[in-house]
mmCIF file of C-alpha atoms in Angstrom:
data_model
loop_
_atom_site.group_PDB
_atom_site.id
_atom_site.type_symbol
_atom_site.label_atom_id
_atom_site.label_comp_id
_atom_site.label_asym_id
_atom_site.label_seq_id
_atom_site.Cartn_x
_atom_site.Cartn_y
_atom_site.Cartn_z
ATOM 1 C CA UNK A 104 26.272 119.851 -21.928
ATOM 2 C CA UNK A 105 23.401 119.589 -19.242
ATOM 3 C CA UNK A 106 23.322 116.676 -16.964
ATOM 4 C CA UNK A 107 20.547 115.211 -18.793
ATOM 5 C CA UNK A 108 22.396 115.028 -22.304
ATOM 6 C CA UNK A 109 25.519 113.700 -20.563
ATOM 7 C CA UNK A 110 23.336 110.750 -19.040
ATOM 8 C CA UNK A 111 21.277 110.097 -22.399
ATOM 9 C CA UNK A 112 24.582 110.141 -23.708
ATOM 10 C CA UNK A 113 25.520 107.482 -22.028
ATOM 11 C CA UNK A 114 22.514 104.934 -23.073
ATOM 12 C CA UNK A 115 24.304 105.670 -26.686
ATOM 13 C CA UNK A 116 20.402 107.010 -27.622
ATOM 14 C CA UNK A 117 20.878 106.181 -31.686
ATOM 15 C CA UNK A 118 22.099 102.736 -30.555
ATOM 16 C CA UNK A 119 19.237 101.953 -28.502
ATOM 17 C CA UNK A 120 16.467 102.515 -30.570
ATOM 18 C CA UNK A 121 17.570 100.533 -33.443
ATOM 19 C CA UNK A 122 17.714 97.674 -31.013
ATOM 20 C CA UNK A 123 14.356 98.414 -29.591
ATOM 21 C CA UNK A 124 13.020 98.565 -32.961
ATOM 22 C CA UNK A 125 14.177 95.092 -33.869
ATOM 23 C CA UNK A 126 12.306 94.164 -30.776
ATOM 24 C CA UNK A 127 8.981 96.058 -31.189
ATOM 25 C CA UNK A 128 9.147 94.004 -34.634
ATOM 26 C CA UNK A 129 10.046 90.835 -33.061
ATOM 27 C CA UNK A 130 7.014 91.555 -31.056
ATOM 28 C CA UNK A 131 4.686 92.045 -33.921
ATOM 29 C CA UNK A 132 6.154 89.223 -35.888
ATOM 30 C CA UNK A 133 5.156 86.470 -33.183
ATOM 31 C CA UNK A 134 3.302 83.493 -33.569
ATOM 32 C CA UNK A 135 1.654 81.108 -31.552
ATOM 33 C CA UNK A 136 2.312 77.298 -31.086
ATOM 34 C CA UNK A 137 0.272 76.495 -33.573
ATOM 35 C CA UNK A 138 2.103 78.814 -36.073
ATOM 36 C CA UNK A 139 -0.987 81.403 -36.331
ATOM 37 C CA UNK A 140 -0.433 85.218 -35.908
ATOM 38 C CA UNK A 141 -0.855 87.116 -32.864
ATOM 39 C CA UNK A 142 -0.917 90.682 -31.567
ATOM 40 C CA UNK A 143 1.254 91.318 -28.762
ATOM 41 C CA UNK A 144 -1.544 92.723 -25.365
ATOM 42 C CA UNK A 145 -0.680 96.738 -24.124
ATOM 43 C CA UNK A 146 0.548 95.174 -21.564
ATOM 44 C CA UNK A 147 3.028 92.962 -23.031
ATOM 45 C CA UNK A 148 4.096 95.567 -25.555
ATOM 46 C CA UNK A 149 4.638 98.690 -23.081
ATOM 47 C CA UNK A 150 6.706 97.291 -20.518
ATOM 48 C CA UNK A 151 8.031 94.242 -22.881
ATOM 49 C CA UNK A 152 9.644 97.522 -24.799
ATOM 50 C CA UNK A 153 10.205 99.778 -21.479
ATOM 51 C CA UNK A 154 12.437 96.861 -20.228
ATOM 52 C CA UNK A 155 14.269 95.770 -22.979
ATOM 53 C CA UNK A 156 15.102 100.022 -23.478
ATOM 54 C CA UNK A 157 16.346 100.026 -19.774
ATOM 55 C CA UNK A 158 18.784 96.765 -20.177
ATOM 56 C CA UNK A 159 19.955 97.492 -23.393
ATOM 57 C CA UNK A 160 20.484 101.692 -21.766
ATOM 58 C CA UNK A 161 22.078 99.855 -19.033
ATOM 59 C CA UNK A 162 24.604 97.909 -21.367
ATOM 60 C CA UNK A 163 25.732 100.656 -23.167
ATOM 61 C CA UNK A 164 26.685 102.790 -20.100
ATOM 62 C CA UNK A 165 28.475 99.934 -18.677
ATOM 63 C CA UNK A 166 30.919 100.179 -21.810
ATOM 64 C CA UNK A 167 30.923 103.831 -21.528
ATOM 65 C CA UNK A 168 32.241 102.574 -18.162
ATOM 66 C CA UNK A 169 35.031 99.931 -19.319
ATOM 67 C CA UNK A 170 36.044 101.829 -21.983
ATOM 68 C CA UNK A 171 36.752 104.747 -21.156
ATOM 69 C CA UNK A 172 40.473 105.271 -21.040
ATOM 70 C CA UNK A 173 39.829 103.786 -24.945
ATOM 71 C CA UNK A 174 37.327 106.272 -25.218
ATOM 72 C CA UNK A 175 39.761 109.408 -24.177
ATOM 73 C CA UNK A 176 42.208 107.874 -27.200
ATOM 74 C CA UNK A 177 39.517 107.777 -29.915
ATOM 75 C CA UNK A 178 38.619 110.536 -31.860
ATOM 76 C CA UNK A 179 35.062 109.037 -32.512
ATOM 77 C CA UNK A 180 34.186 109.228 -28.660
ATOM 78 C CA UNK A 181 37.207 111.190 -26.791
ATOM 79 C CA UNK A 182 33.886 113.666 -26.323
ATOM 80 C CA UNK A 183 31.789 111.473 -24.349
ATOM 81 C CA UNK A 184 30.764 112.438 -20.564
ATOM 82 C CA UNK A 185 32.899 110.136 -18.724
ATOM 83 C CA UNK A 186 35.736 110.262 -21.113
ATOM 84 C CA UNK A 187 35.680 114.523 -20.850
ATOM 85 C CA UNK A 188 35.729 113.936 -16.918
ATOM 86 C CA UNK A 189 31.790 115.501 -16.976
ATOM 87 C CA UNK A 190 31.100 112.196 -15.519
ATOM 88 C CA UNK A 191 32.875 110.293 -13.003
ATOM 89 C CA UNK A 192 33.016 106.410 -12.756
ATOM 90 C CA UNK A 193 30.961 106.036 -10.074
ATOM 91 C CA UNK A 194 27.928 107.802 -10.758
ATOM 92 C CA UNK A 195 28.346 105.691 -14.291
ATOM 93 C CA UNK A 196 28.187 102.697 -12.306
ATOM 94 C CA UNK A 197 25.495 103.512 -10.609
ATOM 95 C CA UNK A 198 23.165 104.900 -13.027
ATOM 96 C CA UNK A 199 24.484 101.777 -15.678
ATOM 97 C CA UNK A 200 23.239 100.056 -12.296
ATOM 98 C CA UNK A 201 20.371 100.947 -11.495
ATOM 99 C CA UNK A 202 19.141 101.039 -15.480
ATOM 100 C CA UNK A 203 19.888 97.285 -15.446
ATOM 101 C CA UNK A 204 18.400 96.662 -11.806
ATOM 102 C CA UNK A 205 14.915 98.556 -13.444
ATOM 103 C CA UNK A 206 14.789 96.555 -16.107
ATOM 104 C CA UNK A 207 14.939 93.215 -14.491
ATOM 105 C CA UNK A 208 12.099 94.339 -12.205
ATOM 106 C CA UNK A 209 10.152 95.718 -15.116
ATOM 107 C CA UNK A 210 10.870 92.154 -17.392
ATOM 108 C CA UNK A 211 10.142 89.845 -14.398
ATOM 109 C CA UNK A 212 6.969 91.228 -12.528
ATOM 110 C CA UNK A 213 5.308 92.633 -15.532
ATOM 111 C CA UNK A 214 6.384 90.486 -18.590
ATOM 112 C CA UNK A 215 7.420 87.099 -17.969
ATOM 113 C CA UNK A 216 10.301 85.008 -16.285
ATOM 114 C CA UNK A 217 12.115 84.089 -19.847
ATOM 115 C CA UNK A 218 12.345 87.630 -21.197
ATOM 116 C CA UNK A 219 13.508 88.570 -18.140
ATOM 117 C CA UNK A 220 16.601 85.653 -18.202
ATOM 118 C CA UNK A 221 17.204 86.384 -21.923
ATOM 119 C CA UNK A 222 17.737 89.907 -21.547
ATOM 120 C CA UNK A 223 20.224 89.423 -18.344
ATOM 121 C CA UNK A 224 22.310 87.305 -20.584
ATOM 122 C CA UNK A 225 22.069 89.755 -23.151
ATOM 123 C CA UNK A 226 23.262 92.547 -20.628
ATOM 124 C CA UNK A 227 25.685 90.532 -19.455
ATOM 125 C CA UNK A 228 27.168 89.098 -22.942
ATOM 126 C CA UNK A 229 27.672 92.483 -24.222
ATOM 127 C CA UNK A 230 28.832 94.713 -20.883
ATOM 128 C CA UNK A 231 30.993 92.124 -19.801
ATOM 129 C CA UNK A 232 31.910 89.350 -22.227
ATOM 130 C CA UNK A 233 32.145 91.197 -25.145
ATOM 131 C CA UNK A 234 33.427 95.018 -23.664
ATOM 132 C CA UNK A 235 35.757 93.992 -21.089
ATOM 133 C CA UNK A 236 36.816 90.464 -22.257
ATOM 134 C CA UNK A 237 36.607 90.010 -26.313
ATOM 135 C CA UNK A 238 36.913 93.309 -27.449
ATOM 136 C CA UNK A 239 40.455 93.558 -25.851
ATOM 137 C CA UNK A 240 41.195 89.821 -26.847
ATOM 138 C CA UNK A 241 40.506 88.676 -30.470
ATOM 139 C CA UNK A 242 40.003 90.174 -34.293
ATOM 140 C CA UNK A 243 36.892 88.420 -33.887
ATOM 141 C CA UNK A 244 35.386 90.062 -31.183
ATOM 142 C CA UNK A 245 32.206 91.098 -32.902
ATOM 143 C CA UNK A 246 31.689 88.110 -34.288
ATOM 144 C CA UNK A 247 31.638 86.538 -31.102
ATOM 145 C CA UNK A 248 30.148 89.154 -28.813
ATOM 146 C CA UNK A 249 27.750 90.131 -31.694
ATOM 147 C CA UNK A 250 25.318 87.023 -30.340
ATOM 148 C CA UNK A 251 24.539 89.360 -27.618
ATOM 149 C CA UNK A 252 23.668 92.490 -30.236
ATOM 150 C CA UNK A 253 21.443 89.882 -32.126
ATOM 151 C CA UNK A 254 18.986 88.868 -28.989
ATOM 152 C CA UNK A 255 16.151 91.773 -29.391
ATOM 153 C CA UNK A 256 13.487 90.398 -31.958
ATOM 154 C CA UNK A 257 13.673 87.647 -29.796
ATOM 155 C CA UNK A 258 13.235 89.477 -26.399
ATOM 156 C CA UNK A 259 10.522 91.611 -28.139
ATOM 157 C CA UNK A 260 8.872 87.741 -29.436
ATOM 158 C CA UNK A 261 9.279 86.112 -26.090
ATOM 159 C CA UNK A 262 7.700 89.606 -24.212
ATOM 160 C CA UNK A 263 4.397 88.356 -26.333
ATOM 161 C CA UNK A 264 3.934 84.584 -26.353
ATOM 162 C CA UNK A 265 6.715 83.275 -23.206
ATOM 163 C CA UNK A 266 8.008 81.145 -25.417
ATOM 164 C CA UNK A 267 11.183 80.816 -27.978
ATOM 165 C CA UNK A 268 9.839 80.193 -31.122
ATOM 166 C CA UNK A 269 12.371 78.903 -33.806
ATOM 167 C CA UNK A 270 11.055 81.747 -36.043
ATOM 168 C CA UNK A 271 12.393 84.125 -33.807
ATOM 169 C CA UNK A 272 15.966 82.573 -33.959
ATOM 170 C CA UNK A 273 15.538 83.253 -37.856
ATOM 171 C CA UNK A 274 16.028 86.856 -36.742
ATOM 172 C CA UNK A 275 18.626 86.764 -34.370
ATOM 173 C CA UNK A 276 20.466 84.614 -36.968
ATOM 174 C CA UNK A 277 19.848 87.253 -39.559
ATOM 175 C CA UNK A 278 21.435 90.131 -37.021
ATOM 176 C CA UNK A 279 24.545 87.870 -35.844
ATOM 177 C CA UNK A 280 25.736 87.756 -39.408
ATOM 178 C CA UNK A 281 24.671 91.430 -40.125
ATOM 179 C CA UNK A 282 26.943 92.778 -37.610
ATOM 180 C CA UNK A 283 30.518 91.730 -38.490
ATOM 181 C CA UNK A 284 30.121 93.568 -42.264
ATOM 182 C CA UNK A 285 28.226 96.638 -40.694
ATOM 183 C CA UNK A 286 30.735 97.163 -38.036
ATOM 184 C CA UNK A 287 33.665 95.924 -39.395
ATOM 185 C CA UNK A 288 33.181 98.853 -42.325
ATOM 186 C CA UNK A 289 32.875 101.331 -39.915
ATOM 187 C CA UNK A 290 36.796 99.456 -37.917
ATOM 188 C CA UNK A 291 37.884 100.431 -41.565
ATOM 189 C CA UNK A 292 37.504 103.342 -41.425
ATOM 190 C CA UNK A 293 38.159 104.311 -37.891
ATOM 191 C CA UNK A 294 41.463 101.409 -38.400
ATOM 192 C CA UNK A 295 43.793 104.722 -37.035
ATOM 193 C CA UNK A 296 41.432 105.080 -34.134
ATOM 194 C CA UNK A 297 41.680 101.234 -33.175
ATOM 195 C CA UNK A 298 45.309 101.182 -33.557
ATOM 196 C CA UNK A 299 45.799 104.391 -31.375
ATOM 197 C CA UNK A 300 44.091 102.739 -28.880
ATOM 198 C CA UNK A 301 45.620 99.014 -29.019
ATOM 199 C CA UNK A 302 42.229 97.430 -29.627
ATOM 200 C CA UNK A 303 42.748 94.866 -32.008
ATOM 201 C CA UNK A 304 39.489 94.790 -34.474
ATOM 202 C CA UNK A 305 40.003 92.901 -37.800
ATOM 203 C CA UNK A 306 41.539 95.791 -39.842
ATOM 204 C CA UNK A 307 44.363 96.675 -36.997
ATOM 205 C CA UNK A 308 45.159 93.099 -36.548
ATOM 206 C CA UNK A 309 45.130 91.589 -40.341
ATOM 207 C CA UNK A 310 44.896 94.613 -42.624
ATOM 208 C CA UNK A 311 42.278 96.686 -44.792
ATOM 209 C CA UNK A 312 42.599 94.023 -47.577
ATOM 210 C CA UNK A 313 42.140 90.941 -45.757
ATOM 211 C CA UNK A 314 39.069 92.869 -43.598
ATOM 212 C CA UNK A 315 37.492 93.479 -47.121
ATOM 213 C CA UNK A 316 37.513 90.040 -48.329
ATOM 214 C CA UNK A 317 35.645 89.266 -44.449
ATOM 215 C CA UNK A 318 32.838 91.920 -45.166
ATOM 216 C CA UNK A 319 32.561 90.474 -48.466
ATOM 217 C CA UNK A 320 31.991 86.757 -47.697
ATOM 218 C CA UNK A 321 29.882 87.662 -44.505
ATOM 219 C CA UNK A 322 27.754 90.127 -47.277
ATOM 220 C CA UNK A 323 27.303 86.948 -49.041
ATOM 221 C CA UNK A 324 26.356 84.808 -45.978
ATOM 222 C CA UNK A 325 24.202 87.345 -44.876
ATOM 223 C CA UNK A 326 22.184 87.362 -48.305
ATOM 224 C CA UNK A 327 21.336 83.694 -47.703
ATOM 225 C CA UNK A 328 20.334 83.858 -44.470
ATOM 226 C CA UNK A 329 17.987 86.538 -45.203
ATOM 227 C CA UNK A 330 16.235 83.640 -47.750
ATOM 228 C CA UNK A 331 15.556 81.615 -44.491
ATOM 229 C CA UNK A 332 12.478 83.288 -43.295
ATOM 230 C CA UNK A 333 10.720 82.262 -47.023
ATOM 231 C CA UNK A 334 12.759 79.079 -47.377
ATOM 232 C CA UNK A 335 11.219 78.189 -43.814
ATOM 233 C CA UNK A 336 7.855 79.279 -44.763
ATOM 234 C CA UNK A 337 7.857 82.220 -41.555
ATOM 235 C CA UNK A 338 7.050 84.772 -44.204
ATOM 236 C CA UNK A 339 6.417 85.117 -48.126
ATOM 237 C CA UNK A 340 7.318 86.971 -51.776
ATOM 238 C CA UNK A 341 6.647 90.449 -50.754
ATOM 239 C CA UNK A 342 9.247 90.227 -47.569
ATOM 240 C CA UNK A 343 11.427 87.424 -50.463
ATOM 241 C CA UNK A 344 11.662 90.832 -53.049
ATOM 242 C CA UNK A 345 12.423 92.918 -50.128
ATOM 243 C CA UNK A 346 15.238 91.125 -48.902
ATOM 244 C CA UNK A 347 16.742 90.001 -52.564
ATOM 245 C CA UNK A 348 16.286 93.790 -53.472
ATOM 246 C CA UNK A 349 18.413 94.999 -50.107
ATOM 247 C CA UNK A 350 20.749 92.103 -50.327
ATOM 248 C CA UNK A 351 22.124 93.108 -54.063
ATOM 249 C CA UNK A 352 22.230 96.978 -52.652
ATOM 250 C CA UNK A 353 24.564 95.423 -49.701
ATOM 251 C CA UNK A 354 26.382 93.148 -51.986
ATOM 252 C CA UNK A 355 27.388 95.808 -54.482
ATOM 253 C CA UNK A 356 28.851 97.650 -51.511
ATOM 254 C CA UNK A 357 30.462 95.053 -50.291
ATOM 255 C CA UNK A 358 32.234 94.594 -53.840
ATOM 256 C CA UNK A 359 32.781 98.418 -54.211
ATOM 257 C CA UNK A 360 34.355 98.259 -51.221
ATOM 258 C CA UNK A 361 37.749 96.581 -52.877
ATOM 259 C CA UNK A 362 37.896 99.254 -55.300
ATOM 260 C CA UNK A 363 36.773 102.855 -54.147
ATOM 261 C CA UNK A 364 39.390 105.454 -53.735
ATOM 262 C CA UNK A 365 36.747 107.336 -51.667
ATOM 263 C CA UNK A 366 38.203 107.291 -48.172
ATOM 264 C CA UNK A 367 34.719 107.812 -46.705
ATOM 265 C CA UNK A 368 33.020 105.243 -48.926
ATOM 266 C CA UNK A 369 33.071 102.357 -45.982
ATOM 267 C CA UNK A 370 30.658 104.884 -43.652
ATOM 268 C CA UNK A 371 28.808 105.243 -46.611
ATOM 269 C CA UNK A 372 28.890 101.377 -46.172
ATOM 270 C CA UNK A 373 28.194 101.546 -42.699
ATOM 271 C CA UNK A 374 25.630 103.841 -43.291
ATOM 272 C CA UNK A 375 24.008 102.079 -45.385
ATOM 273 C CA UNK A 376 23.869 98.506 -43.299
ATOM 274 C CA UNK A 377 21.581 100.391 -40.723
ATOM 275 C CA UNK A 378 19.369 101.322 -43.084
ATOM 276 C CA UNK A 379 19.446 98.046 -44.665
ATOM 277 C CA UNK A 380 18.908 96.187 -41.247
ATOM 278 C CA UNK A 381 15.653 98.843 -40.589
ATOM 279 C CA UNK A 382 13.745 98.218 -44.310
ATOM 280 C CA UNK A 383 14.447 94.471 -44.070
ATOM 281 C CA UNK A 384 12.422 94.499 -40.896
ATOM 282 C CA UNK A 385 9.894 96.542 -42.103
ATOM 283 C CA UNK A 386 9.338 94.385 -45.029
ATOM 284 C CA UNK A 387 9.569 91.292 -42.715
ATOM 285 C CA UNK A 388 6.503 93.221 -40.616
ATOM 286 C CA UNK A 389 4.631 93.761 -44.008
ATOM 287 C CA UNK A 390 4.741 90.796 -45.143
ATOM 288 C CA UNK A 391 3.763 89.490 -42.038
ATOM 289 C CA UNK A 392 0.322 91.548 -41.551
ATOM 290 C CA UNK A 393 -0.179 93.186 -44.678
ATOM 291 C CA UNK A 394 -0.023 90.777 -46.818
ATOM 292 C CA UNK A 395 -2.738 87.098 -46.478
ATOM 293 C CA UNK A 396 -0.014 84.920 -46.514
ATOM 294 C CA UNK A 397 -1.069 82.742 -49.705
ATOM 295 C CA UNK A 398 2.659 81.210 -50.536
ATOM 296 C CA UNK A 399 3.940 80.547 -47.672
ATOM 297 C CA UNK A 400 5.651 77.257 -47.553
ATOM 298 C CA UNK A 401 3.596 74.611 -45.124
ATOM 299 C CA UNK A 402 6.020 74.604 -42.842
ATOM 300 C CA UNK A 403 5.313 74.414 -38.769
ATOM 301 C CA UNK A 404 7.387 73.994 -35.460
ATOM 302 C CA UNK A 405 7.114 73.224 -32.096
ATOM 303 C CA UNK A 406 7.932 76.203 -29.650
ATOM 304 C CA UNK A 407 10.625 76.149 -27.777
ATOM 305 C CA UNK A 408 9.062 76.719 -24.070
#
C-alpha cells in the first residue's frame, strides 16, 4: 500500500463522504428566518464542505489512533495502516492533527464563527467522548456518542445562513435515531469481533435477541421521526411517500431480522440503512426544490442565532 492509500485510509474515505453528503444537503435544504428557501453562495458551499471533510477526516484518524490495539484484534480492521505497523502513532497524531487544525482555520476565516464551534464539538464528541470514553464504557455507546455522527446537515445548514434553524435539528434528529439500528446490525454481525476485543456493544453485552428487539423499536422510532419534517411543515407529500416508502423497506428488515437463518442477512441490513439514509435525503432535497411546495403545513420558526 502507497503512503497515500495508507493516509486516505485513515480519513475512513466511504465514511466521510456519506457525512459530507448529509451536509452538502443540509446546505441545500436551508432556509432563511423568514422560512423562505435559499441557495447556499460558492463561497459558503466550497469551503463550508472543504471544512467539514477535513474535521470529520480528522475524527476518524484520531480513532484509527485510540483504537488501534482494538483494531489489531478485529478481523474487520486488523488491516488498517496503523494497526499493520505501516503507520506509527505519531505521524497519526499528527496528520489526525493537523486535518483538524485545517479545518478550524478553513470553518472560522472563511465560513462563519458557529460552524466553526459546531464542528469542534463534533470532532471532539466523536474522537474523544465517544472513541476513547463511551465506546469502552456502555452498551449504549452509539446511542450516546451517535449525537456527534448526527451534526452534518446541520454544519452544512449553518455554513449557509449562520444560524441554527430548528429545521435543521429535524435532521440531526432523524440521523441520531438512524444510527443505533444501522450500526447495531452491523455489532451483530461482527458480535465475535466485539467480544474478541472486550468492547462491549449491545450484542456482546445483552445478546443477539435482546439487540434485535433494540433495532426493532429504534426502526419504529425512526419511522416517526422521519414524519416530522411534513408534520412540521419543513417539507411536503413527495419527500412524505419517500420516507413512508423507505421506512416500510427498513421496517421489514428490522422484523426479518428475528427470523432469518441467513448469517449475513444483518449486513444486508446494514447495507441497506446507508442506502436508506442517502434516498431519504435525496427525496428530502427534491421535495425541497423540485417540487412548489403547495401542502406544506403553515408552519414557521424563529432561528436559533
Amino acid at each position: 500500500m502507497t503512503k497515500f492509500k495508507q493516509y486516505l485510509e485513515l480519513t475512513k474515505p466511504r465514511v466521510v463522504a456519506l457525512l459530507v453528503f448529509c451536509a452538502v444537503i443540509g446546505m441545500f435544504l436551508a432556509v432563511d428566518s423568514d422560512g423562505n428557501r435559499v441557495l447556499p453562495t460558492w463561497h459558503a458551499g466550497i469551503f463550508g464542505t472543504l471544512g467539514i471533510w477535513l474535521a470529520s477526516a480528522s475524527a476518524a484518524a484520531f480513532n484509527h489512533l485510540i483504537d488501534q490495539r482494538i483494531d489489531k484484534i478485529m478481523a474487520r480492521t486488523s488491516h488498517r495502516p496503523l494497526a499493520t505497523g505501516e503507520l506509527t502513532p505519531m505521524k497519526v497524531f499528527v496528520f489526525a492533527m493537523t486535518l483538524g487544525i485545517l479545518s478550524m482555520l478553513v470553518l472560522v476565516f472563511l465560513v462563519n464563527m458557529l460552524t466553526a464551534v459546531l464542528t469542534f464539538f463534533s470532532l471532539i464528541g466523536y474522537a474523544v467522548i465517544y472513541t476513547a470514553y463511551l465506546k469502552r464504557a456502555t452498551p449504549q455507546n452509539i446511542v450516546i456518542g451517535g449525537i456527534a455522527g448526527a451534526a452534518p446537515p446541520v454544519l452544512g445548514w449553518t455554513a449557509v445562513t449562520g444560524s441554527l434553524h430548528p429545521y435543521a435539528l429535524q435532521l440531526l434528529l432523524i440521523i441520531f435515531v438512524w444510527t443505533p439500528p444501522h450500526f447495531w446490525a452491523l455489532a451483530i454481525f461482527r458480535v465475535d469481533d466485539y467480544s474478541r476485543a472486550q468492547v462491549p456493544m449491545l450484542p456482546v453485552t445483552h445478546g443477539v435477541k435482546f439487540t434485535r428487539w433494540h433495532i426493532f423499536f429504534y426502526t419504529v422510532l425512526l419511522f416517526l421521526v422521519t414524519l416530522l419534517p411534513f408534520l412540521t411543515g419543513m417539507n411536503g407529500l413527495i419527500y412524505l411517500f419517500g420516507a413512508v416508502v423507505l421506512g416500510i423497506g427498513f421496517l421489514w428488515y428490522a422484523v426479518r431480522l428475528f427470523t432469518s437463518t441467513d448469517d449475513f442477512f444483518p449486513m444486508k441490513m446494514f447495507n441497506y440503512s446507508i442506502i436508506y439514509l442517502m434516498v431519504l435525503f435525496a427525496f428530502l432535497l427534491a421535495d425541497h426544490w423540485l417540487v412548489e411546495p403547495m401542502v406544506h403545513l403553515p408552519v414557521r420558526f424563529d432561528p436559533i442565532v
